[in-house]
Coordinates of C-alpha atoms and ligand atoms in Angstrom, one line a residue:
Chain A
X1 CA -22.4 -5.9 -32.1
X2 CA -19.5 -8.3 -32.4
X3 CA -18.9 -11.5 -30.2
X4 CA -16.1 -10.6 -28.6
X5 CA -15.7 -7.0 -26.5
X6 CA -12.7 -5.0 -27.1
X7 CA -12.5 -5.1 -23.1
X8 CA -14.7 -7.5 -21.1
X9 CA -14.6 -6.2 -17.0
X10 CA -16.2 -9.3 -15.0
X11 CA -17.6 -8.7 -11.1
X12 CA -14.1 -6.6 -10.6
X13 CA -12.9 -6.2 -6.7
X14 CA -10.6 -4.3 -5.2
X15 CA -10.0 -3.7 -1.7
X16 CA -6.9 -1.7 0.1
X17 CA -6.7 -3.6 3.3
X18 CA -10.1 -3.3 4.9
X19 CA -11.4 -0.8 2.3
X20 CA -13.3 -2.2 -0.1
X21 CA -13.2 -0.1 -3.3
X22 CA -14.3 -2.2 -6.1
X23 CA -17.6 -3.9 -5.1
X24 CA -17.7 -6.0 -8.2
X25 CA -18.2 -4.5 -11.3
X26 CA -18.9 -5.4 -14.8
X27 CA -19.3 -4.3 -17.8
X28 CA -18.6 -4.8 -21.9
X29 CA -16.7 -2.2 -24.0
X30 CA -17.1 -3.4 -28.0
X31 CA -14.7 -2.4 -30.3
X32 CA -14.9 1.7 -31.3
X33 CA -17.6 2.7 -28.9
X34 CA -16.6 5.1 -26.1
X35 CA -17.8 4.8 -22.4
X36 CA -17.6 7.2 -20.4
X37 CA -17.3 6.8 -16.8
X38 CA -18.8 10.0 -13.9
X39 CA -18.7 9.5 -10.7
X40 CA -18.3 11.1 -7.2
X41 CA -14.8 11.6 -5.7
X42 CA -13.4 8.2 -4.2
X43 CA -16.2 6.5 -6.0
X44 CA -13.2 4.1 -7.1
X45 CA -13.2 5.4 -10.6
X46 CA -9.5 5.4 -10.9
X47 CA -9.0 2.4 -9.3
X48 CA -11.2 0.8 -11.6
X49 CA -9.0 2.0 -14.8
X50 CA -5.8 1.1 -13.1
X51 CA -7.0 -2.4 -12.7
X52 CA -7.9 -3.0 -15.7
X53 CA -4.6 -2.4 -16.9
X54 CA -3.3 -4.3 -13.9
X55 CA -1.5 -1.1 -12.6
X56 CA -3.3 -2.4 -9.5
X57 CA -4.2 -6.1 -9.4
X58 CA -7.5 -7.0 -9.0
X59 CA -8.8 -8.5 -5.3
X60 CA -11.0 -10.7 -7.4
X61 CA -12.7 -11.2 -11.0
X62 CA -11.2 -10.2 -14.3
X63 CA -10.2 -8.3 -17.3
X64 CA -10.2 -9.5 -20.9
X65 CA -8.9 -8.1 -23.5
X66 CA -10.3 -9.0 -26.9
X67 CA -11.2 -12.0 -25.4
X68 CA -7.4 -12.8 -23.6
X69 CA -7.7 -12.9 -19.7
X70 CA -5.4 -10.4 -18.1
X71 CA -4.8 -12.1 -14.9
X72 CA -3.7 -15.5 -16.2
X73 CA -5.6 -18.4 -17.9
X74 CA -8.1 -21.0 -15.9
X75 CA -6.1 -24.5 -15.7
X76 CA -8.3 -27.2 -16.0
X77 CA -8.9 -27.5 -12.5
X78 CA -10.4 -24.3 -12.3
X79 CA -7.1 -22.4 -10.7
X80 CA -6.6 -19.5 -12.1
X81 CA -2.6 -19.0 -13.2
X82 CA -1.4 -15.6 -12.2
X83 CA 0.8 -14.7 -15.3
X84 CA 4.1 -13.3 -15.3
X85 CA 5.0 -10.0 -15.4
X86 CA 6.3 -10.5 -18.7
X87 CA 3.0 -10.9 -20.1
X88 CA 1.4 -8.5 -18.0
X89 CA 3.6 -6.0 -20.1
X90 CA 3.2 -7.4 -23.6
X91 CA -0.8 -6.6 -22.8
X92 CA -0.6 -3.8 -21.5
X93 CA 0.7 -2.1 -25.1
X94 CA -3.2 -3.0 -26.2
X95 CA -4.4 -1.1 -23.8
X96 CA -2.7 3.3 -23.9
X97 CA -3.1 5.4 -20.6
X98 CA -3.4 9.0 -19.8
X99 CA -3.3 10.6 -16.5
X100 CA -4.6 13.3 -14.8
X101 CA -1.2 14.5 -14.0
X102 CA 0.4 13.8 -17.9
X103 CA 3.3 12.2 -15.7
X104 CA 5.4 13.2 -18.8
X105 CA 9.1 11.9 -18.5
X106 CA 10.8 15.6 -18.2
X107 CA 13.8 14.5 -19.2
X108 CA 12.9 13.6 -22.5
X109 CA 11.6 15.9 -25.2
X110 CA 8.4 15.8 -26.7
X111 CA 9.3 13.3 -29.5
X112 CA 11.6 11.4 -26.8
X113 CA 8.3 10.9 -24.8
X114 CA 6.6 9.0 -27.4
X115 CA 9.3 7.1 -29.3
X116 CA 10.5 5.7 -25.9
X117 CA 7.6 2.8 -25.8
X118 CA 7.9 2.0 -29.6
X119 CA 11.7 1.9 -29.2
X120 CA 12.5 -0.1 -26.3
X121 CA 9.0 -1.9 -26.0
X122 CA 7.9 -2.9 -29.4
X123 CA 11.6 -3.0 -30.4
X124 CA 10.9 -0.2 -33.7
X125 CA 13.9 1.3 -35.9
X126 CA 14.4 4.5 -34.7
X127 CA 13.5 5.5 -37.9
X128 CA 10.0 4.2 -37.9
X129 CA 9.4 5.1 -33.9
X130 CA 10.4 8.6 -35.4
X131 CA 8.0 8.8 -38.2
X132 CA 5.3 7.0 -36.3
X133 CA 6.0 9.6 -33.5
X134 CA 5.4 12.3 -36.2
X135 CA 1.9 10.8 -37.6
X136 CA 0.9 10.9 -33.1
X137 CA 1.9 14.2 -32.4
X138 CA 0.3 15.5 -36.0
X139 CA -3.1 13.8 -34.5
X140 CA -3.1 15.5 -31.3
X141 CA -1.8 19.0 -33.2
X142 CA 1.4 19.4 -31.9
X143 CA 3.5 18.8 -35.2
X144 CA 5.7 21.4 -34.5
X145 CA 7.0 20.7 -30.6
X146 CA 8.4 17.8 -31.2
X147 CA 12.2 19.2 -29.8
X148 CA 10.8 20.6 -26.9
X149 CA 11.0 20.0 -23.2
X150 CA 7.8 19.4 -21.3
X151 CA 8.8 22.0 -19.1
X152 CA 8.1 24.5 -21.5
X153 CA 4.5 23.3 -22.4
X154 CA 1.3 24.6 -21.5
X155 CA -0.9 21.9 -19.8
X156 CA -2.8 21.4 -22.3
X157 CA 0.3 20.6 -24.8
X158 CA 1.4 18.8 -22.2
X159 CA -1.9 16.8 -22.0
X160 CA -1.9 16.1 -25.6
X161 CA 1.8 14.7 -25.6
X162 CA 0.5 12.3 -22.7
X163 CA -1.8 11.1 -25.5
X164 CA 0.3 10.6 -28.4
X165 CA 2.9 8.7 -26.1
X166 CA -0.3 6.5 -25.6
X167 CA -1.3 6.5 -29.8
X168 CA 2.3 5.8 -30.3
X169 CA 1.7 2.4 -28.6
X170 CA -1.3 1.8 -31.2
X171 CA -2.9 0.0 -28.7
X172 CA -6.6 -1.6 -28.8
X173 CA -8.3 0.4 -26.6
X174 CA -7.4 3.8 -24.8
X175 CA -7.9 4.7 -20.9
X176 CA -8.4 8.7 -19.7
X177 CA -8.1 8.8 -16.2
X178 CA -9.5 12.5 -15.4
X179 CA -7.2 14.0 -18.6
X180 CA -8.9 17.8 -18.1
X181 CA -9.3 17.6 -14.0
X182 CA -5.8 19.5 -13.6
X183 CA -6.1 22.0 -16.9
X184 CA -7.3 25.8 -16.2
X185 CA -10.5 25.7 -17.8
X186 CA -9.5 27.1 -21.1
X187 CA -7.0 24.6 -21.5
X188 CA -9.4 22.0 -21.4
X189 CA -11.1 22.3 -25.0
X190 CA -8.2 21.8 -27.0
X191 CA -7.7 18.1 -24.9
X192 CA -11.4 17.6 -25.4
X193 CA -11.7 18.3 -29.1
X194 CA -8.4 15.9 -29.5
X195 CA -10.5 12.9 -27.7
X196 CA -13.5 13.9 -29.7
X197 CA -11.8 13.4 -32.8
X198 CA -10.1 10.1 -31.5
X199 CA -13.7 8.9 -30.5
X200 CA -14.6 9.9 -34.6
X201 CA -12.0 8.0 -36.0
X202 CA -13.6 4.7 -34.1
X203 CA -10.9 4.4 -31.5
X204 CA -12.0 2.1 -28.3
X205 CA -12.1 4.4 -25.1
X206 CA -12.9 4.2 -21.9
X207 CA -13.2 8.0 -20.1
X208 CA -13.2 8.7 -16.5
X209 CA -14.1 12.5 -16.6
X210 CA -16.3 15.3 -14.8
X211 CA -16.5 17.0 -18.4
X212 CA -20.7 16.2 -18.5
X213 CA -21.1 17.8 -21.8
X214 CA -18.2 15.5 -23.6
X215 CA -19.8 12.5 -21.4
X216 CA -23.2 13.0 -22.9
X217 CA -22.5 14.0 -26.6
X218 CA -18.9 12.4 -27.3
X219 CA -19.9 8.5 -26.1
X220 CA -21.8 6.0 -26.7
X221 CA -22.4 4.1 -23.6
X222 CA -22.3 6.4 -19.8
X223 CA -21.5 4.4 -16.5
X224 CA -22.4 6.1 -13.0
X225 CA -20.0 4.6 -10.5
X226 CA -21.2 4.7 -7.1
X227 CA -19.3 3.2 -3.7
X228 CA -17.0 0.9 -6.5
X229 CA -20.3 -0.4 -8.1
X230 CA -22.2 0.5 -11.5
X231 CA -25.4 2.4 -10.0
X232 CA -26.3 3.7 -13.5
X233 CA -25.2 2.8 -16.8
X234 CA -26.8 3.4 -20.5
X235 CA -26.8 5.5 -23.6
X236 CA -26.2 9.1 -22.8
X237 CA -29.5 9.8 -23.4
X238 CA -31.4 7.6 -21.2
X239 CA -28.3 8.6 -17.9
X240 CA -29.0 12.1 -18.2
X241 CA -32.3 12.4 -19.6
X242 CA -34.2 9.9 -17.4
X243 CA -31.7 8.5 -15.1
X244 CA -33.6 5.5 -12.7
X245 CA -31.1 6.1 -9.9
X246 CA -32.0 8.7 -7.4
X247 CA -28.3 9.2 -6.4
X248 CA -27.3 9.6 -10.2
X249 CA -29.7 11.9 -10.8
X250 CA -28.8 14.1 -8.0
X251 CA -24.7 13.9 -8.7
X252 CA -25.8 14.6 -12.4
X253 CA -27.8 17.9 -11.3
X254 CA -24.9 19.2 -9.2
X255 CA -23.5 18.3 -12.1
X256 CA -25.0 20.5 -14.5
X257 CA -26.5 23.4 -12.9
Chain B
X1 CA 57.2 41.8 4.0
X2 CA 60.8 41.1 5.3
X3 CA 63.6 39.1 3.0
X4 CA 63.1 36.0 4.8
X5 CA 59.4 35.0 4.7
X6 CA 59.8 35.9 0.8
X7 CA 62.6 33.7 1.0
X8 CA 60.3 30.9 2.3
X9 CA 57.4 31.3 0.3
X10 CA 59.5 31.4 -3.1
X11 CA 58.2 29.2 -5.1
X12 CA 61.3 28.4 -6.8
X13 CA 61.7 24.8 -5.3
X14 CA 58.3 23.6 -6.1
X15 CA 58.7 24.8 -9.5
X16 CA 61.8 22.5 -9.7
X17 CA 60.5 19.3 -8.5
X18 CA 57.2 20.4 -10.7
X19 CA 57.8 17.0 -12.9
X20 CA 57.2 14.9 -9.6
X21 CA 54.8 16.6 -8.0
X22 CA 52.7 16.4 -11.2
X23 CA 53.1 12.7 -11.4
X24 CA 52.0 12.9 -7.6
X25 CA 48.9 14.5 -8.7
X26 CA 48.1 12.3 -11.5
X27 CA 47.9 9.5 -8.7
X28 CA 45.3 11.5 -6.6
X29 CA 43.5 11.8 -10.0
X30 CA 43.8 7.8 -10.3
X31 CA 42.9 7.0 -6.9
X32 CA 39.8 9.7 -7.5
X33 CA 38.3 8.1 -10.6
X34 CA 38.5 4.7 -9.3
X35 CA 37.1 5.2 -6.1
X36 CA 34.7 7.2 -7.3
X37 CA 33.4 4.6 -9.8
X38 CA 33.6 2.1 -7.0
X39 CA 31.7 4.4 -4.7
X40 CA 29.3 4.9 -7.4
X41 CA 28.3 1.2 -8.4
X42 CA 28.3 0.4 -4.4
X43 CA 26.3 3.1 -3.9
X44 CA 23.9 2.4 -6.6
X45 CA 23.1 -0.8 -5.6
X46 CA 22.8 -0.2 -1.8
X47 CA 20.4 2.6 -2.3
X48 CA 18.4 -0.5 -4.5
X49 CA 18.6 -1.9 -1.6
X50 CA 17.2 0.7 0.7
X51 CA 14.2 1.2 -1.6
X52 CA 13.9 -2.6 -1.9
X53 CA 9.9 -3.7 -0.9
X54 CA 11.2 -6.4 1.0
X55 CA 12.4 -5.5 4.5
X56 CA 15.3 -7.6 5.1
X57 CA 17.1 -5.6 1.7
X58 CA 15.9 -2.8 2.9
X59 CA 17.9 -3.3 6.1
X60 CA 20.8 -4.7 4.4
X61 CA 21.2 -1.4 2.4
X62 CA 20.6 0.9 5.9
X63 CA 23.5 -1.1 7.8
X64 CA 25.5 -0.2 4.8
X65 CA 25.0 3.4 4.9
X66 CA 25.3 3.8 8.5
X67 CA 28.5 1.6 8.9
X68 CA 30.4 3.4 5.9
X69 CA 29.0 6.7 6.3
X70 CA 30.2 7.1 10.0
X71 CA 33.5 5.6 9.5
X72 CA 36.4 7.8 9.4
X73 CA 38.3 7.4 6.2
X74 CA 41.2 8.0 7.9
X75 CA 40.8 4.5 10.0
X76 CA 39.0 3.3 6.9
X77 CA 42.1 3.2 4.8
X78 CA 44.2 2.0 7.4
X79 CA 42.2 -0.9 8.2
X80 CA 41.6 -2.2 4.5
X81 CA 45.3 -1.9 3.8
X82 CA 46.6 -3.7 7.2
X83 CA 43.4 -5.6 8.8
X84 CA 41.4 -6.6 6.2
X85 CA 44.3 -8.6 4.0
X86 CA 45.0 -10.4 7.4
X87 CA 41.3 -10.9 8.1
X88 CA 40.9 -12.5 4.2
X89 CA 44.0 -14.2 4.8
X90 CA 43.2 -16.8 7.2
X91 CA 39.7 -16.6 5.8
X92 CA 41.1 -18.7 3.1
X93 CA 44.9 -19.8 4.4
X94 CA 46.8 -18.0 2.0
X95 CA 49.1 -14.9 2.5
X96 CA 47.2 -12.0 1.0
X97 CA 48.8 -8.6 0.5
X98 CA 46.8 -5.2 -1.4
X99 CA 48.9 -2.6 -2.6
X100 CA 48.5 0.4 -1.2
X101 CA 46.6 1.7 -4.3
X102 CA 44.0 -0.9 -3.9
X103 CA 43.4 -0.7 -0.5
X104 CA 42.8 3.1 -0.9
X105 CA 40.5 2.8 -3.8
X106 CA 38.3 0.2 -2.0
X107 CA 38.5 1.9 1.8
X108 CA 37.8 5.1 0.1
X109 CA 35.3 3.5 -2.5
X110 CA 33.1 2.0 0.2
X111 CA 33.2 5.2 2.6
X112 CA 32.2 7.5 -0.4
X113 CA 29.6 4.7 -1.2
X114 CA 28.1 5.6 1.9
X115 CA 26.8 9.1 1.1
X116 CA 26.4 7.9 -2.8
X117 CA 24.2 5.7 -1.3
X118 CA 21.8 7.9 0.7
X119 CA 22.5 10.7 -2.3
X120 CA 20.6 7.8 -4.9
X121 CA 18.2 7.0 -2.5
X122 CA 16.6 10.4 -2.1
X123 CA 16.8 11.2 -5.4
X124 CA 15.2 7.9 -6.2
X125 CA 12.4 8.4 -3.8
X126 CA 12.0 12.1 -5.5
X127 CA 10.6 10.6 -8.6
X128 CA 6.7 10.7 -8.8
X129 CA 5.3 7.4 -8.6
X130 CA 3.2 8.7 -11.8
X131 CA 6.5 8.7 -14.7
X132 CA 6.6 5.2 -13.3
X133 CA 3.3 4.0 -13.8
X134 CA 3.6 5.8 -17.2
X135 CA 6.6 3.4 -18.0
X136 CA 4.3 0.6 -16.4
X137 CA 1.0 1.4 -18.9
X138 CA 3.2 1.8 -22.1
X139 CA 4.3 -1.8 -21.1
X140 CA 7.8 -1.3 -20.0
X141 CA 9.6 -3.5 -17.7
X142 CA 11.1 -2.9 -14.3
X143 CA 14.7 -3.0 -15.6
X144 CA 13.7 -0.6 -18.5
X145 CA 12.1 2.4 -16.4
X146 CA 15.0 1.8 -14.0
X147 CA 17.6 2.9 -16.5
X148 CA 15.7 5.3 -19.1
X149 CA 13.4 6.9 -16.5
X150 CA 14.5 6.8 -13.2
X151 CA 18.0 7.1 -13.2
X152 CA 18.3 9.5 -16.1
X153 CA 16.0 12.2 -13.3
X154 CA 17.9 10.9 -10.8
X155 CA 21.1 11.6 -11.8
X156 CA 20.1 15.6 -12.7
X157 CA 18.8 15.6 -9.2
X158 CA 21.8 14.5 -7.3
X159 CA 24.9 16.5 -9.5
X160 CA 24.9 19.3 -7.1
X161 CA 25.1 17.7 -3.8
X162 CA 27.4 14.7 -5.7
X163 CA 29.7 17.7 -7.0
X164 CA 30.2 18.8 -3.2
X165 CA 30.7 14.5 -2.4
X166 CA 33.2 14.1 -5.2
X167 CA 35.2 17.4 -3.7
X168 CA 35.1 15.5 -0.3
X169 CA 36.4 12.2 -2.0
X170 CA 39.0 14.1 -4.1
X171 CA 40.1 16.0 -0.8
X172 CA 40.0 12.8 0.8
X173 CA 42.7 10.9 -1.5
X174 CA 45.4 13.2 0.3
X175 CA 45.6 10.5 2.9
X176 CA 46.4 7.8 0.8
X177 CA 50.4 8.7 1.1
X178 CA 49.6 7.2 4.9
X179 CA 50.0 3.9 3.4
X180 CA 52.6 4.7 0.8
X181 CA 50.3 5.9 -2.3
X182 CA 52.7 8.2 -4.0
X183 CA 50.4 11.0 -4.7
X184 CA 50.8 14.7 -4.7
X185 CA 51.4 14.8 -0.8
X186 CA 53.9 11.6 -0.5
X187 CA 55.7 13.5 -3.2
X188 CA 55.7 16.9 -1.3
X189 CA 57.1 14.8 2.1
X190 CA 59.7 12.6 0.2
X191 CA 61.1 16.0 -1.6
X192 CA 60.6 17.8 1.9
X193 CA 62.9 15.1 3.6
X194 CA 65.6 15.9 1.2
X195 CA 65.7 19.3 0.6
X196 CA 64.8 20.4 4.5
X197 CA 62.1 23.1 3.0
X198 CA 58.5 22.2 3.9
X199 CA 57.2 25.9 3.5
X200 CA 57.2 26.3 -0.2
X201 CA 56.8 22.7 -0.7
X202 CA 53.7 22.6 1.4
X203 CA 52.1 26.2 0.2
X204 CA 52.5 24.8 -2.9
X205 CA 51.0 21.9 -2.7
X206 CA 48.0 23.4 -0.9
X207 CA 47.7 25.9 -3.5
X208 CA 48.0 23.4 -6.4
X209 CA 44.4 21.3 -4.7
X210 CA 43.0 24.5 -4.4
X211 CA 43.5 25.4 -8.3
X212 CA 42.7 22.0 -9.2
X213 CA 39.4 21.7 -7.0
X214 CA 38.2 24.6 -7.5
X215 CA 38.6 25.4 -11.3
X216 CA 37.3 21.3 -12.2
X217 CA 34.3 21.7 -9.8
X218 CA 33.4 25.2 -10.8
X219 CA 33.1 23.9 -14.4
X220 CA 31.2 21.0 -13.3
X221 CA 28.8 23.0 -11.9
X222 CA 28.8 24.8 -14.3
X223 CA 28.0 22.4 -17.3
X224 CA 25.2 20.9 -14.9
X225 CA 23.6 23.3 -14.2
X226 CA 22.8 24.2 -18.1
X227 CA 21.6 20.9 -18.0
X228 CA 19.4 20.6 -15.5
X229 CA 17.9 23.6 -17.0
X230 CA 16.3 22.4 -19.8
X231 CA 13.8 20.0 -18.2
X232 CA 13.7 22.3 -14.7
X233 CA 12.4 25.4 -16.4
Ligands
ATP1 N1 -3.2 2.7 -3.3 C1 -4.3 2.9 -2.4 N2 -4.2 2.5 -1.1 C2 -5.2 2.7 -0.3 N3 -6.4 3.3 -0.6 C3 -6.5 3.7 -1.9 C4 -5.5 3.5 -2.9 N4 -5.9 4.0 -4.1 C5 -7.1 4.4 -3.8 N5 -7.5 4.3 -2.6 C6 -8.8 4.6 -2.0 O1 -9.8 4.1 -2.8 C7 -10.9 5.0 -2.9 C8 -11.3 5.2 -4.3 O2 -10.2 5.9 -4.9 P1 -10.2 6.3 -6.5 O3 -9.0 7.0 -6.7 O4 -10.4 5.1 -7.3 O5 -11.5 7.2 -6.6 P2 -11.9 8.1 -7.8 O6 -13.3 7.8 -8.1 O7 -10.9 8.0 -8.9 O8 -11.9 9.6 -7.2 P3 -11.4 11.0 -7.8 O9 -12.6 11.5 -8.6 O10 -11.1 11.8 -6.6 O11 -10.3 10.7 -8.7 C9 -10.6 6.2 -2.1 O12 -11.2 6.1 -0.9 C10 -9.1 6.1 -2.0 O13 -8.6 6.7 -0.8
MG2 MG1 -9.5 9.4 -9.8

């Protein structure tokens, strides 16, 4: 295991005014493993992703990436200097998202959708954001849709877009926020077997998902989030096949029966 | 129909002045396209302003829409050509005069930007909060998702109801021959004092913004519409 996590969460909180969501959470995600996150509804699973990529800022604690604080350096008096937004941006390219709802820019066609970050964010030619656009879409099988409008996708095309625009950023580690919760069920595979083959090629992932089977064959580390704090967390095998938590092993047997 | 009222409708005259009349028209088309860009930009910014986070822009940009929306544009263009210079005037001690083309581009600018305004706003506030966060995780600024994602939706959002607002603005430049713009109407009432015939004159020119309105908004329409298509499917 190498010294320095790909993403380092430390005793992350959140509230939204007197809710507290995030109850301090921590964990390590090393470079090419997959962790997959399950949890009940409102468990703060989302919230926990969007902080980490500052999409919410954190009530308290911290993100690093590859070693780099997210929120802002400790002075030497022990303040910690919120950074600018600036910054915030230039980190967030390590770090590609996908949502449960695509959010796809509908305006833009398929290639339009993932040159935009290369272009205006890491400043490409068009020429390479085009080619580079090309080698994303080929990974997620969608070679050929490159002129089309979202609009006239299938969810699951639409899905797999969502995660070349990510690629395209070839960030450090990649977040999936629920990417199958909104596909008809037989959509859902060809997303799945897309992440499957990202998680083969060694890429960094954190997964927030209900897909159990992907959960317990695709990753390498499972985290059980319960009231916004880790109640379970292991190898696949050990969460599902001898869980220690009562309520994880209860949410896992809804789960799977 | 009897000899006479063919005899007043013949369009003869208004065929013969057709050389001024056009050059009347051409200034209802100038005092269009630059209050419309005025009523555009003012617009924009004020509904910035009305989805501001911070209250005090937010109720900057609602004063705005309220003051400009329900002011006649009639009054409007009186009181930016006569009032305001006088107002500006001894704001600064100097003798300030607009010409009457200015004072109708920015009376009828800032009434349009009223409804632009509110237009923007909605259309703004349409956009899921989701294509920005999207912008946000690919590590795009605020500036850059204003301008290649929001505005770009926005804009397909708002053509149909800014179609019917840019009718309204186009009607709306008629009254700028109050203060001596010499459109299509001043044009029509100078060639009416001389030749004592307001009936073709007057059909005529009522006919010519009907052709004019409704052939160059039709065709907007139009050409919208094909393009809202391909990402409304
Ligand atoms: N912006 C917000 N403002 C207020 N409350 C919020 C906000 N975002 C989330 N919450 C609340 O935080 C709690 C956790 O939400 P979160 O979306 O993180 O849960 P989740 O585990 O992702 O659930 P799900 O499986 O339904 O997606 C919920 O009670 C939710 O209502
Ligand atoms: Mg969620």
């Amino acid at each position: 295991m190498d010294a320095v996590p790909a993403i380092r969460v430390v005793d992350l909180r959140k509230s939204f005014g007197a809710l507290e969501v995030l109850r301090g959470v921590s964990f390590d995600v090393h470079r090419g493993s997959v962790v997959s996150m399950i949890g009940a509804s409102g468990s703060g699973k989302s919230t926990l992703l969007r902080c980490i990529n500052r999409l919410e800022r954190p009530s308290a604690g911290e993100v690093f990436i590859d070693g780099e604080p997210m929120g802002g350096p400790v002075t030497a008096s022990g303040e910690r200097k919120e950074r600018p937004l600036k910054d915030i941006n230039r980190m967030r390219r390590d770090l590609g998202m996908v949502f449960q709802q695509f959010n796809l820019w509908p305006h833009m066609t398929v290639i339009g959708n993932v040159i935009e970050a290369p272009l205006r964010v890491r400043r490409m030619s068009r020429k390479d954001a085009i080619q580079l656009a090309e080698e994303c879409l080929a990974r997620v099988h969608l070679s050929e849709k490159g002129k089309e409008y979202p609009a006239r996708l299938s969810g699951g095309q639409m899905q797999r877009v969502a995660i070349a625009r990510a690629l395209a950023m070839q960030p450090k580690a990649m977040l999936f926020d629920e990417p199958t919760s909104s596909l008809d069920p037989e959509l859902t595979d060809e997303v799945l077997t897309v992440m499957r083959e990202l998680a083969a090629d060694g890429t960094t992932m954190i997964v927030v998902t209900h897909e159990m089977a992907f959960a317990r064959d695709a990753s390498d580390r499972v985290l059980f989030l319960h009231n916004g704090q880790i109640e379970e967390e292991g190898p696949p095998d050990q969460v599902f096949g001898q869980p220690r938590s009562e309520r994880c092993r209860q949410f896992l047997s809804k789960k799977l029966q | 129909m009897s000899e006479a009222l063919i005899d007043a409708l013949n369009p003869a005259l208004f065929w013969e002045y057709r050389l001024v009349l056009l050059r009347g028209l051409a200034f209802n088309a100038y005092v269009f396209f630059a209050a419309a860009t005025v009523a555009l930009v003012v617009g924009l910014a004020a509904a910035l302003l009305r989805v501001n986070r911070a209250w005090p822009f937010r109720m900057l940009g609602t004063l705005h829409v309220e003051v400009f929306r329900n002011a006649p544009d009639y009054i409007m263009v009186i009181w930016v050509h006569f009032v305001l210079p006088l107002l500006l005037g001894k704001l600064i001690g100097q003798r300030i005069e607009f010409s009457p083309f200015v004072s109708a581009v920015i009376a009828l600018g800032f009434v349009y930007s009223g409804y632009f305004a509110e237009t923007f706003r909605a259309g703004i506030q349409s956009i899921p909060q989701g294509h920005l966060d999207a912008g946000r995780a690919c590590g795009m600024g605020e500036t850059a998702i204003l301008w290649r994602i929001v505005l770009p939706q926005v804009v397909r959002r708002m053509l149909p109801e800014a179609v019917n607002q840019f009718v309204s603005l186009f009607k709306a430049t008629t009254i700028v021959s109050l203060i001596a713009v010499p459109d299509l109407m001043y044009q029509v009432s100078m060639v009416t004092q001389q030749e004592m015939r307001p009936l073709p004159l007057y059909t005529g020119a009522a006919v010519t913004y009907f052709v004019v309105i409704y052939v160059v908004a039709g065709s907007v329409r139009g050409l919208s519409e094909r393009w809202r298509n391909k990402i409304y499917a």
